[in-house]
mmCIF file of C-alpha atoms and ligand atoms in Angstrom:
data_model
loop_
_atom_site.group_PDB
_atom_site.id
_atom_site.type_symbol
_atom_site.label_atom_id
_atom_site.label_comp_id
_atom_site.label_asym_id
_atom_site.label_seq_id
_atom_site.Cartn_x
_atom_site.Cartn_y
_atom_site.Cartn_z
ATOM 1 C CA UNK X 147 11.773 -14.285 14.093
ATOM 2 C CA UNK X 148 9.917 -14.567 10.666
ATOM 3 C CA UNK X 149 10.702 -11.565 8.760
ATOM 4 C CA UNK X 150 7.968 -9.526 6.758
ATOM 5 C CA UNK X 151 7.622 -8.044 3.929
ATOM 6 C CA UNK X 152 4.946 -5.728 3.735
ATOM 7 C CA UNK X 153 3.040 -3.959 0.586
ATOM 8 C CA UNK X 154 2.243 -0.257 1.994
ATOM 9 C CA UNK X 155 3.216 2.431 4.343
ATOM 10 C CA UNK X 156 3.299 6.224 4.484
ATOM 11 C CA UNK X 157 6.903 6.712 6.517
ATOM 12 C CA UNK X 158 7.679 9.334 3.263
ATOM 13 C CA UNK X 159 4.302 11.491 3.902
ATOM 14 C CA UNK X 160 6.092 11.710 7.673
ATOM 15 C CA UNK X 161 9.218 12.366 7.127
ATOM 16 C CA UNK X 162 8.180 15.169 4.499
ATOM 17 C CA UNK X 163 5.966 16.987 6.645
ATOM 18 C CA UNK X 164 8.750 17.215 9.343
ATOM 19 C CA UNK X 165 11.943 17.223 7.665
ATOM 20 C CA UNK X 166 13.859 18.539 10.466
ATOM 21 C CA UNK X 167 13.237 16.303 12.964
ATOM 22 C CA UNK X 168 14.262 13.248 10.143
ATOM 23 C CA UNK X 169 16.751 11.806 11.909
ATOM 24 C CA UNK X 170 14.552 11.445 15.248
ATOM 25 C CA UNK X 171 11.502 10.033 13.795
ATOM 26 C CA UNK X 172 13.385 7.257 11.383
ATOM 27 C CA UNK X 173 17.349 6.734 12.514
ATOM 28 C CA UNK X 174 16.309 7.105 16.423
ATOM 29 C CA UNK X 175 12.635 6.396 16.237
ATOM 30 C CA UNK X 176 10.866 9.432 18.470
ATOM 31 C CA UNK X 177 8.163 6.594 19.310
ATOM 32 C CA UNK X 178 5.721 8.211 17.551
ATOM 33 C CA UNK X 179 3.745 6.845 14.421
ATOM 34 C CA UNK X 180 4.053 3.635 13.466
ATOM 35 C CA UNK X 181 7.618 2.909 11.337
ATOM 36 C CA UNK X 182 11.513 3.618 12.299
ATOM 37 C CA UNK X 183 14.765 1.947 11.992
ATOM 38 C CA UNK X 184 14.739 0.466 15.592
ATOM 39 C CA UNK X 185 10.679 -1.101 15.531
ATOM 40 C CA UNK X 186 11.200 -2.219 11.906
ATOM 41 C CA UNK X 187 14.310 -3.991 13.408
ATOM 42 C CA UNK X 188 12.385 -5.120 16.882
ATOM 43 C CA UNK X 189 9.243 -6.628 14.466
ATOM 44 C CA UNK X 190 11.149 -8.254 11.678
ATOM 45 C CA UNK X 191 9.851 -5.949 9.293
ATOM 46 C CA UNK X 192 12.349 -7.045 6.510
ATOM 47 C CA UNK X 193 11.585 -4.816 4.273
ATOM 48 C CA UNK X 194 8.514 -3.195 1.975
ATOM 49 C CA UNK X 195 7.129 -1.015 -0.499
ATOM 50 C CA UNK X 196 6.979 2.904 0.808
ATOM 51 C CA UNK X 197 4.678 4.844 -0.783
ATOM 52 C CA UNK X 198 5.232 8.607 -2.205
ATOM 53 C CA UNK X 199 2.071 9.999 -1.897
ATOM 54 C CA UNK X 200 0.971 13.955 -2.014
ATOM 55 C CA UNK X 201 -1.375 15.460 0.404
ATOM 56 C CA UNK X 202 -4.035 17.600 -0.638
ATOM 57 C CA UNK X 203 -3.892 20.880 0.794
ATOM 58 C CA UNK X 204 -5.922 21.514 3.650
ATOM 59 C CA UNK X 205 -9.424 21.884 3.034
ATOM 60 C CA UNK X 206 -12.066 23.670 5.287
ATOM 61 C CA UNK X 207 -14.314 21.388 6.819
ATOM 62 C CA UNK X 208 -12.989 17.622 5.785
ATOM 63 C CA UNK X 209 -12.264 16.138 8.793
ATOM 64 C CA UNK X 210 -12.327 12.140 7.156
ATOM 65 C CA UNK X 211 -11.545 10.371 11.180
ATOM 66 C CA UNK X 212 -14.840 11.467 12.860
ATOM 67 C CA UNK X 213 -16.296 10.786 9.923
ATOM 68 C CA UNK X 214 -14.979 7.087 10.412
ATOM 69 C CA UNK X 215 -15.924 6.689 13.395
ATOM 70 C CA UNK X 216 -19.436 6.917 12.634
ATOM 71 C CA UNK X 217 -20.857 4.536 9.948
ATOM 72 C CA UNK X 218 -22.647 5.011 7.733
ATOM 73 C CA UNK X 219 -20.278 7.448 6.135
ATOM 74 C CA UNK X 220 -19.514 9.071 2.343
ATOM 75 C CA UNK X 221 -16.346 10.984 2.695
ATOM 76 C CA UNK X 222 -16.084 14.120 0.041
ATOM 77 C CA UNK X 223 -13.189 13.507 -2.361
ATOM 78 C CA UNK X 224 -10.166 16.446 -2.297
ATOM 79 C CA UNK X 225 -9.860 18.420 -5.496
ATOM 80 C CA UNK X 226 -7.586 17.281 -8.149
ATOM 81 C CA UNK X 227 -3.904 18.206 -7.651
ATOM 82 C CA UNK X 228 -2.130 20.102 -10.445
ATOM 83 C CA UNK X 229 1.430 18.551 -12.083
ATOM 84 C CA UNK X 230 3.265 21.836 -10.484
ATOM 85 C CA UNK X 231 2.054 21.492 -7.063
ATOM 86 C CA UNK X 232 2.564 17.673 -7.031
ATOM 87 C CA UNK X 233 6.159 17.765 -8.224
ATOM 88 C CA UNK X 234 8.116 19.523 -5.636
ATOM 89 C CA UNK X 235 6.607 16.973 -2.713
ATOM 90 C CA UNK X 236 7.457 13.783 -4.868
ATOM 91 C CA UNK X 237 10.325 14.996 -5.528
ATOM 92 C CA UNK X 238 11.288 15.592 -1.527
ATOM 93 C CA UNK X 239 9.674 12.132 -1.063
ATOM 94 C CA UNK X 240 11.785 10.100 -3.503
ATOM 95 C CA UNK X 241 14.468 12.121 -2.215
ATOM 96 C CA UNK X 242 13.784 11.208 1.144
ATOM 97 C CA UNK X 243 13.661 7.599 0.425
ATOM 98 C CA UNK X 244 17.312 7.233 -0.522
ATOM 99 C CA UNK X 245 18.354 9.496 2.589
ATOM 100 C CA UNK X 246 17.214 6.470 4.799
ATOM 101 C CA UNK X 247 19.516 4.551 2.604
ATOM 102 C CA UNK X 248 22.320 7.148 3.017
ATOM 103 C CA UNK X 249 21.721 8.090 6.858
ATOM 104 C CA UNK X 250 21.393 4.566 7.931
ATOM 105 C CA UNK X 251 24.554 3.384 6.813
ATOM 106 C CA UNK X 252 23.454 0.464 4.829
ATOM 107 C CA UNK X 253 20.777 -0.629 8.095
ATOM 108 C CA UNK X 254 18.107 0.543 5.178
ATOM 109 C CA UNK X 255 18.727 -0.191 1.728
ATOM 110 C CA UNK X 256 16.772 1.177 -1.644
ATOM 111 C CA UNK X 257 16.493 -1.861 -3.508
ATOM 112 C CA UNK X 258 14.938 -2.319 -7.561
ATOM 113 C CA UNK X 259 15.215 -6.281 -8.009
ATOM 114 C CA UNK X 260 14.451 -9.158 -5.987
ATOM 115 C CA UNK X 261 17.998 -10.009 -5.816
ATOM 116 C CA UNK X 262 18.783 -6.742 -4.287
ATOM 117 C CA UNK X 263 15.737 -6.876 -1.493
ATOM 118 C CA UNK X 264 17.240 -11.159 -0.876
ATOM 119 C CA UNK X 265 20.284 -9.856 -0.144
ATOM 120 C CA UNK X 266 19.735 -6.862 1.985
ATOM 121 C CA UNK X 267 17.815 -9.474 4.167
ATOM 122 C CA UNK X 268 20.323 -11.682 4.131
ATOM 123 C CA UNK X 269 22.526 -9.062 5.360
ATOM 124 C CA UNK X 270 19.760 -8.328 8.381
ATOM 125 C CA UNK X 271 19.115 -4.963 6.707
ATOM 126 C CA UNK X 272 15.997 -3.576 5.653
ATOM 127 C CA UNK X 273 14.926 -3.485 2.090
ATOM 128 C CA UNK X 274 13.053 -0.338 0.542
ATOM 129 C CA UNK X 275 11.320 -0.182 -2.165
ATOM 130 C CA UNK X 276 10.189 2.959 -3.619
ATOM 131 C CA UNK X 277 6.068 3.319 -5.104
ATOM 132 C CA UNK X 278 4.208 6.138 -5.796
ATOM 133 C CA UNK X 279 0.525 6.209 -4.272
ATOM 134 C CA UNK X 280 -1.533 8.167 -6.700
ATOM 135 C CA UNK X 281 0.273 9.917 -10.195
ATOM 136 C CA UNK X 282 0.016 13.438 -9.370
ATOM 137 C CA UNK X 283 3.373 14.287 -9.950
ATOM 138 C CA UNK X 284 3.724 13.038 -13.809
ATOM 139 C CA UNK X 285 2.072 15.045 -16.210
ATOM 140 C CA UNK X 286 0.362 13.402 -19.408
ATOM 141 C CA UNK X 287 3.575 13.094 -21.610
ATOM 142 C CA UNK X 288 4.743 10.779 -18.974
ATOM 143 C CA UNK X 289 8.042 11.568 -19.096
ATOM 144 C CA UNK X 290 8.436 11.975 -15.350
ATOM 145 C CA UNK X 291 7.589 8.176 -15.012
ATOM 146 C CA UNK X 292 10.916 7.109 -16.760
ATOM 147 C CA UNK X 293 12.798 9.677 -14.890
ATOM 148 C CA UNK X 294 11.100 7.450 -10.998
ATOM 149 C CA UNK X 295 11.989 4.462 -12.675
ATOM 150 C CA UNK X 296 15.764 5.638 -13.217
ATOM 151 C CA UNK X 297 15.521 6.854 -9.295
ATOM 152 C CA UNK X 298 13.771 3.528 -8.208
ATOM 153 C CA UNK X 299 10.736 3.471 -8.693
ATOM 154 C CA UNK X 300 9.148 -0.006 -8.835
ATOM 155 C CA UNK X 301 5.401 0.383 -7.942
ATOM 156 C CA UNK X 302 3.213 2.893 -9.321
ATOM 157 C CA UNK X 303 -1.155 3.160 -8.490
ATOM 158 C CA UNK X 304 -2.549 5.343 -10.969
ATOM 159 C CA UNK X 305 -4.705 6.965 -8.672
ATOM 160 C CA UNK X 306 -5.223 7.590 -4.789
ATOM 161 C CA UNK X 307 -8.591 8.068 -4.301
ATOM 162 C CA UNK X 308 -9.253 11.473 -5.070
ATOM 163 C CA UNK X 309 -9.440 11.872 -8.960
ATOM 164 C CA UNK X 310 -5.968 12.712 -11.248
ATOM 165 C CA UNK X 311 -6.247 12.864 -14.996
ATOM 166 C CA UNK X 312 -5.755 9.302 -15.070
ATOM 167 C CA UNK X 313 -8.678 8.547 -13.615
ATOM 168 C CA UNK X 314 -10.936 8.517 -10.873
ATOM 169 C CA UNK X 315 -10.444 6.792 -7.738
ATOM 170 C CA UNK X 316 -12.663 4.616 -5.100
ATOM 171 C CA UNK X 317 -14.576 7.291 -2.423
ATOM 172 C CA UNK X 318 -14.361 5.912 1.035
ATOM 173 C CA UNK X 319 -17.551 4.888 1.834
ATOM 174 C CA UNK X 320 -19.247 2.093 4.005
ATOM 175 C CA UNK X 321 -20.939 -0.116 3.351
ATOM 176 C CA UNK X 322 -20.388 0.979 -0.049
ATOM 177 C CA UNK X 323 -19.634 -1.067 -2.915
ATOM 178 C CA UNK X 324 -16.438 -0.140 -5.212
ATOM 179 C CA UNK X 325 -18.028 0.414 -8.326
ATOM 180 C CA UNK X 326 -18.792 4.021 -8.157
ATOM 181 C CA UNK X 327 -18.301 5.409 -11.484
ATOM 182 C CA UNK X 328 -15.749 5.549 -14.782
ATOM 183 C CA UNK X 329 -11.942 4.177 -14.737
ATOM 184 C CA UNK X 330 -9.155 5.411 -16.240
ATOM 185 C CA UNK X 331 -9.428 8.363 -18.789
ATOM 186 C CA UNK X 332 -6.807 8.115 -22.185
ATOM 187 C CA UNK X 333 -3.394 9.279 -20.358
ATOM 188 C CA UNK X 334 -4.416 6.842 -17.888
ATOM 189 C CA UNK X 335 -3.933 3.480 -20.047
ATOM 190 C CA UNK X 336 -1.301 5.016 -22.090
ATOM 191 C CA UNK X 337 0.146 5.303 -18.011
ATOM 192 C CA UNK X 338 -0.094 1.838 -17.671
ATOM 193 C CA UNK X 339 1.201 0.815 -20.903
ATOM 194 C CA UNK X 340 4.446 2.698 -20.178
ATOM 195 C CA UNK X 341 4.465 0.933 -16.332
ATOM 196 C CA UNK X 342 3.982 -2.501 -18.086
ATOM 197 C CA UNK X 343 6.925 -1.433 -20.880
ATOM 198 C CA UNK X 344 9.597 -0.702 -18.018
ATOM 199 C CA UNK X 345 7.803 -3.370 -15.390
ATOM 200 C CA UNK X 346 6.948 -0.745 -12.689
ATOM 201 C CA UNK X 347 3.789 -2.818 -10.748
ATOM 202 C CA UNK X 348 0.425 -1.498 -11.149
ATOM 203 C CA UNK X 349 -1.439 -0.921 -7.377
ATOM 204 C CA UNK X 350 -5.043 -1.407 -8.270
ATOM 205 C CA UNK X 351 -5.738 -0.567 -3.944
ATOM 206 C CA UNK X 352 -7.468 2.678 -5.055
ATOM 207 C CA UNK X 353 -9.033 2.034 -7.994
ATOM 208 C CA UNK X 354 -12.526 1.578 -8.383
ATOM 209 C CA UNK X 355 -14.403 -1.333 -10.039
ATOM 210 C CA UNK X 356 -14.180 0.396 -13.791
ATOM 211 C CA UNK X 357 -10.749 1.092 -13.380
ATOM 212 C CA UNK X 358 -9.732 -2.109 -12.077
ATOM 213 C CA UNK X 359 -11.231 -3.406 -15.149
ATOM 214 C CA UNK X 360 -9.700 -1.188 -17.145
ATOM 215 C CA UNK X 361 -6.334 -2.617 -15.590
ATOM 216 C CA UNK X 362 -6.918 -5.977 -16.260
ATOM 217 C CA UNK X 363 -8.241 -5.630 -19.869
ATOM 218 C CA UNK X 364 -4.845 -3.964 -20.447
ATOM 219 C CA UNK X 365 -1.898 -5.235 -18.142
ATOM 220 C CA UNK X 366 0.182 -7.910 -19.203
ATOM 221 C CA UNK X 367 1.579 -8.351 -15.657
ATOM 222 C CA UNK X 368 0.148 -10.209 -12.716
ATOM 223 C CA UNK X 369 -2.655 -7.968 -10.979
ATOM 224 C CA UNK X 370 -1.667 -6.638 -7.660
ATOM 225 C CA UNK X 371 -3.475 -4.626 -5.151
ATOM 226 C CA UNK X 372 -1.202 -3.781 -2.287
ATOM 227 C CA UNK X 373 -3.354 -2.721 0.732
ATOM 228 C CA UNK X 374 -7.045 -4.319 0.718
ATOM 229 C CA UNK X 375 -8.865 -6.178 2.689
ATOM 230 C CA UNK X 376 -12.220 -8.316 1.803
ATOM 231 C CA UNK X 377 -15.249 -6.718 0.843
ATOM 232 C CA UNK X 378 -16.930 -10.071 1.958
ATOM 233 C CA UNK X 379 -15.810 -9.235 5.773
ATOM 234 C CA UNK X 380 -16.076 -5.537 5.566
ATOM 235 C CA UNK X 381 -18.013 -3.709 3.042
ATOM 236 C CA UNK X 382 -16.066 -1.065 2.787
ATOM 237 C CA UNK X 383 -15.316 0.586 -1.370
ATOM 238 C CA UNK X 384 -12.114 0.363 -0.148
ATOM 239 C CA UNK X 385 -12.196 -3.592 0.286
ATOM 240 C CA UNK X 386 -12.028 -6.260 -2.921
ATOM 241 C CA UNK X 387 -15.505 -7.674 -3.859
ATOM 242 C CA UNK X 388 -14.824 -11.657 -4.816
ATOM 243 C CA UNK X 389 -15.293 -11.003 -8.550
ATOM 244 C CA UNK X 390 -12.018 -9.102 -8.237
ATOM 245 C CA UNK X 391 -10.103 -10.950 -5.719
ATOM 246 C CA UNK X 392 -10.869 -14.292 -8.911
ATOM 247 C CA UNK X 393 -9.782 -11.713 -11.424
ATOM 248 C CA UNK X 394 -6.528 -11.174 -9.642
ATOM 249 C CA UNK X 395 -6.106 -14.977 -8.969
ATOM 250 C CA UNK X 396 -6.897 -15.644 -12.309
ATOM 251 C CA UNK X 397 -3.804 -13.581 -13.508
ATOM 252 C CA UNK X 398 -1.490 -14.841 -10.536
ATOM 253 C CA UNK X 399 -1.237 -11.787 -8.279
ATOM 254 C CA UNK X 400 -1.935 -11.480 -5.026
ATOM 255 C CA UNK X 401 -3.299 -8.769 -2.505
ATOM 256 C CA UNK X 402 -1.557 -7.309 0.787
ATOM 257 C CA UNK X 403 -3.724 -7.499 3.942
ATOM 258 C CA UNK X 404 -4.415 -3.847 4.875
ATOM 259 C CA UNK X 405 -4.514 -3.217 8.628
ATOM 260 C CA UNK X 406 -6.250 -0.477 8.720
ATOM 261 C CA UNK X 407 -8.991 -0.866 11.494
ATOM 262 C CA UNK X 408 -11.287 1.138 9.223
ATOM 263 C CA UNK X 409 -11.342 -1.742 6.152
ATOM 264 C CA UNK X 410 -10.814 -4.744 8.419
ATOM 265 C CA UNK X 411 -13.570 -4.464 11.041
ATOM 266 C CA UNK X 412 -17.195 -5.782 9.824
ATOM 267 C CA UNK X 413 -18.954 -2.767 11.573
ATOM 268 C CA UNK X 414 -16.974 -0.477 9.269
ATOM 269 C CA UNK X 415 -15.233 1.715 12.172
ATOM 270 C CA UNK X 416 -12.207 3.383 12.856
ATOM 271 C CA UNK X 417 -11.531 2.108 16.345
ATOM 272 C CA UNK X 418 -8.344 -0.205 17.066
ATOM 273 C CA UNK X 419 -10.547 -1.820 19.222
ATOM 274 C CA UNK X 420 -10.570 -4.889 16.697
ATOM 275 C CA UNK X 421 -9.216 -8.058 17.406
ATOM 276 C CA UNK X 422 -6.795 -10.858 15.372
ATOM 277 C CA UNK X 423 -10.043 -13.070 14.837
ATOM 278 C CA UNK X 424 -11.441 -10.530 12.436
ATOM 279 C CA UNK X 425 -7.764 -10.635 10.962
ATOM 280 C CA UNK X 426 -7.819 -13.932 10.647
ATOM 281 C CA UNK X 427 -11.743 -13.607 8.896
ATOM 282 C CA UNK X 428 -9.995 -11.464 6.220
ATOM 283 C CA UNK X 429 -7.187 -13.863 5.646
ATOM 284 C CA UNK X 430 -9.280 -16.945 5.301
ATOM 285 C CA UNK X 431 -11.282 -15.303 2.759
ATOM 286 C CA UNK X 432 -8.580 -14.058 0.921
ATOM 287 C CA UNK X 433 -6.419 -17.802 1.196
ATOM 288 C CA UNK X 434 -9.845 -19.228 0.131
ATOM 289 C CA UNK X 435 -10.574 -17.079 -3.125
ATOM 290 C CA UNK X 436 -6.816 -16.832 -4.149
ATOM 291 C CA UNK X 437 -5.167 -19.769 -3.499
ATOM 292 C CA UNK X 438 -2.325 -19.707 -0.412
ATOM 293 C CA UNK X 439 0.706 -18.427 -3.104
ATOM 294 C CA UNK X 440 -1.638 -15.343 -3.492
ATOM 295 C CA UNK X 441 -2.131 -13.363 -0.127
ATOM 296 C CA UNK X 442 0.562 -10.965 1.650
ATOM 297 C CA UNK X 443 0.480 -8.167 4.405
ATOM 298 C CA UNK X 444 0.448 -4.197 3.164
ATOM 299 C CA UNK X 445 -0.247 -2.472 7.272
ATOM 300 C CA UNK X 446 -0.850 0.800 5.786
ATOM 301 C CA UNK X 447 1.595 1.868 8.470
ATOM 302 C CA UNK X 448 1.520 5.589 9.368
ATOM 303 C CA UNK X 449 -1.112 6.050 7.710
ATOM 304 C CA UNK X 450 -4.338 4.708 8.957
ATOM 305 C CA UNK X 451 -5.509 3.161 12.721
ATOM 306 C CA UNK X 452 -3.974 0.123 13.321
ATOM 307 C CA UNK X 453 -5.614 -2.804 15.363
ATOM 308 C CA UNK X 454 -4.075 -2.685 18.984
ATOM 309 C CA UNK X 455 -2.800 -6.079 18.972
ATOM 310 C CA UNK X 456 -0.930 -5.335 16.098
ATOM 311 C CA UNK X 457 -0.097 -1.190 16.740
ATOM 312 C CA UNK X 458 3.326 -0.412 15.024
ATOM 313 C CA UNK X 459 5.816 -2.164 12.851
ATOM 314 C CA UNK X 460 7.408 -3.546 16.454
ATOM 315 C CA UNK X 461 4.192 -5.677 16.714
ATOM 316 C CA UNK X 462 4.448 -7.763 13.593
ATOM 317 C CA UNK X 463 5.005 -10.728 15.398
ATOM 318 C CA UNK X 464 1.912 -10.849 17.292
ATOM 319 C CA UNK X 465 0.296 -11.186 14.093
ATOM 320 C CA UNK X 466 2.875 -13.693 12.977
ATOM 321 C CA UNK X 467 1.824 -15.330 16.463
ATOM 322 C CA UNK X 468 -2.365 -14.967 15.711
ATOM 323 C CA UNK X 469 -1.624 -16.723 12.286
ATOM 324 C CA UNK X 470 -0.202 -19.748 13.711
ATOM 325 C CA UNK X 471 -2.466 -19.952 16.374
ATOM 326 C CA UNK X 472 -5.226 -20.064 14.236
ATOM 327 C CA UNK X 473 -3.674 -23.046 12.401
ATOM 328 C CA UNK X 474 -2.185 -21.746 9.753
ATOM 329 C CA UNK X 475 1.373 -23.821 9.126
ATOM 330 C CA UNK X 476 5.105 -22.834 9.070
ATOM 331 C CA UNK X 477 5.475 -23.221 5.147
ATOM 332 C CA UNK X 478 1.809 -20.666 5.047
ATOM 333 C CA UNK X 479 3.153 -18.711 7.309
ATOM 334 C CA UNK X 480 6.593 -17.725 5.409
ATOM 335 C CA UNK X 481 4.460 -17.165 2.309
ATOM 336 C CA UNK X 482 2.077 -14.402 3.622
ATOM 337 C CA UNK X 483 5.011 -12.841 5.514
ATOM 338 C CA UNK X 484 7.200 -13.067 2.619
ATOM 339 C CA UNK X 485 7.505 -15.377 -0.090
ATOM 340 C CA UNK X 486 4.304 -14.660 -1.918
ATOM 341 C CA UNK X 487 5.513 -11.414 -2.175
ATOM 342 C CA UNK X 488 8.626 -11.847 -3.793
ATOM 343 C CA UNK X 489 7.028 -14.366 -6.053
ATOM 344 C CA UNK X 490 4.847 -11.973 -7.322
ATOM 345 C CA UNK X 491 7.523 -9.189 -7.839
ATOM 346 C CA UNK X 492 10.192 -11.339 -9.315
ATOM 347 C CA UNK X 493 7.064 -11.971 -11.945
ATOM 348 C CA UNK X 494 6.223 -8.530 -12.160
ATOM 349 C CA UNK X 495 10.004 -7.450 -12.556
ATOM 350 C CA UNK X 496 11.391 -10.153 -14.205
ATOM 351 C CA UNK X 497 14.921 -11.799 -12.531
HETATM 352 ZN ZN1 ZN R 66 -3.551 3.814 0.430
#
């Protein structure tokens, strides 16, 4: 079995919002959503980057699926989330992240180095590492950053979508293109500044065009965007545009294949109606703008629709399958499923 290593899921956001039933839904697996010890262990999903990320609170009216499901769409953006409401949720998150570790008896493991996420694999155990989706939760001084990074946090996007004082995010539109207005405000570069200074990886998934230029003006680190597809296949904001996908070649990064039906299929819908030959459209376009040491998998597992062939983390090998049906080789193979990805953090990190 080739073991994965993927760039994005929302397991956190699920365990948080039912933190009683914790042990079903990620020691047991309930068989619900997409991620849990037993289907990460069925799939070979080795190990991954797991997102803290803080909902918005419910809002009247925003119902973003059905909006999906009908292109051409322009979903409203939530509010911005205030520093008090955001903390208490991370907080539970990141907490909830080194339960797994704790519950599973050493099955999951909450690694902060390459050579901690090698050997958990090596050790057939799954290898966690913890990213925030979206800054809510530190205030402008920043301090709360260093205080993730001494709990394990290695991966850090500035913004989700909706807007944070960093900066403003990318609206989910389609077709839409990403460049929909201004970057990152003041705190926001002084934010990635600090990530750069303790080498906590900056997600550009969410940014918009401004921002994402804003991030490469200023990073000193290869740039990475976790969960995207190609704007050239869909033309969703969501997606990277080819003069970013060069930029991020250009600097040695790489981007993680999002599943979600929504960004991968060319008509721009939610369904999971969508087969492994538009999967495979994505990845050639990615392999052929990047390079083949520059292109990864980030499913954007429980949270968005996935493609049926594919459905939860148990599935990975049908896309492992799809990838060398289409031609691509063994050596390819083991570098979208994993190596490129630990290339790219061991440069980010350092050894
Ligand atoms: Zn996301």
């Amino acid at each position: 079995m080739q073991p994965v290593f993927d760039g994005h899921n929302d397991l956190l956001l699920r365990l948080h919002q039912a933190p009683d039933r914790r042990d079903e839904i990620f020691l047991t697996g309930e068989g619900k959503g997409h991620l849990d010890l037993p289907r990460m262990q069925a799939g070979g999903f080795a190990g991954g980057l797991f997102a803290i990320w803080v909902p918005s609170p419910a809002q009247e009216g925003l119902d973003y699926l059905s909006q999906m499901e009908t292109p051409p769409y322009d979903v409203p953006l939530p509010d911005l989330i205030g520093v008090d409401q955001a903390v208490g949720v991370a907080m539970h998150q990141a907490g909830l992240f080194h339960w797994m570790a704790r519950a599973s008896g050493g099955a999951f493991r909450a690694c902060r180095s390459v050579a901690e996420i090698r050997a958990a694999v090596a050790a057939g155990s799954v290898a966690g590492i913890l990213h925030m989706e979206g800054a809510e939760a530190i205030g402008p001084d920043l301090d709360a950053l260093h205080l993730l990074h001494a709990a394990g946090l290695r991966s850090l996007g500035p913004v989700w979508s909706r807007p944070t004082i960093f900066g403003h995010g990318v609206p989910f539109r389609f077709p839409g293109d990403p460049d929909t207005g201004p970057g990152l405000t003041a705190d926001g570069l002084a934010l990635v500044r600090d990530c750069n200074a303790l080498r906590v990886m900056v997600d550009l998934s969410h940014l918009n065009a401004a921002g994402f230029r804003d991030v490469m003006r200023l990073s000193d680190a290869p740039l990475v965007a976790t969960h995207s597809c190609a704007h050239a296949v869909c033309a969703s904001t969501r997606n990277l545009t080819d003069w970013q996908l060069d930029a991020i070649a250009e600097t040695g990064g790489m981007v993680g294949l999002n599943f979600a039906a929504c960004f991968l299929r060319p008509d721009g819908r939610d369904g999971a109606d969508v087969g492994f030959d538009v999967v495979m459209r994505h990845l050639d376009h990615l392999i052929s703008r990047l390079g083949e040491d520059h292109v990864g998998f980030g499913s954007d597992f429980d949270g968005a629709t996935m493609p049926e062939g594919i459905a939860d983390a148990a599935g990975l090998q049908h896309l492992i399958a799809a990838c060398r049906a289409h031609g691509y080789g063994a050596a390819l193979v083991e570098k979208l499923a994993f190596g490129n990805w630990m290339r790219v953090l061991e440069k980010t990190w350092g050894g």
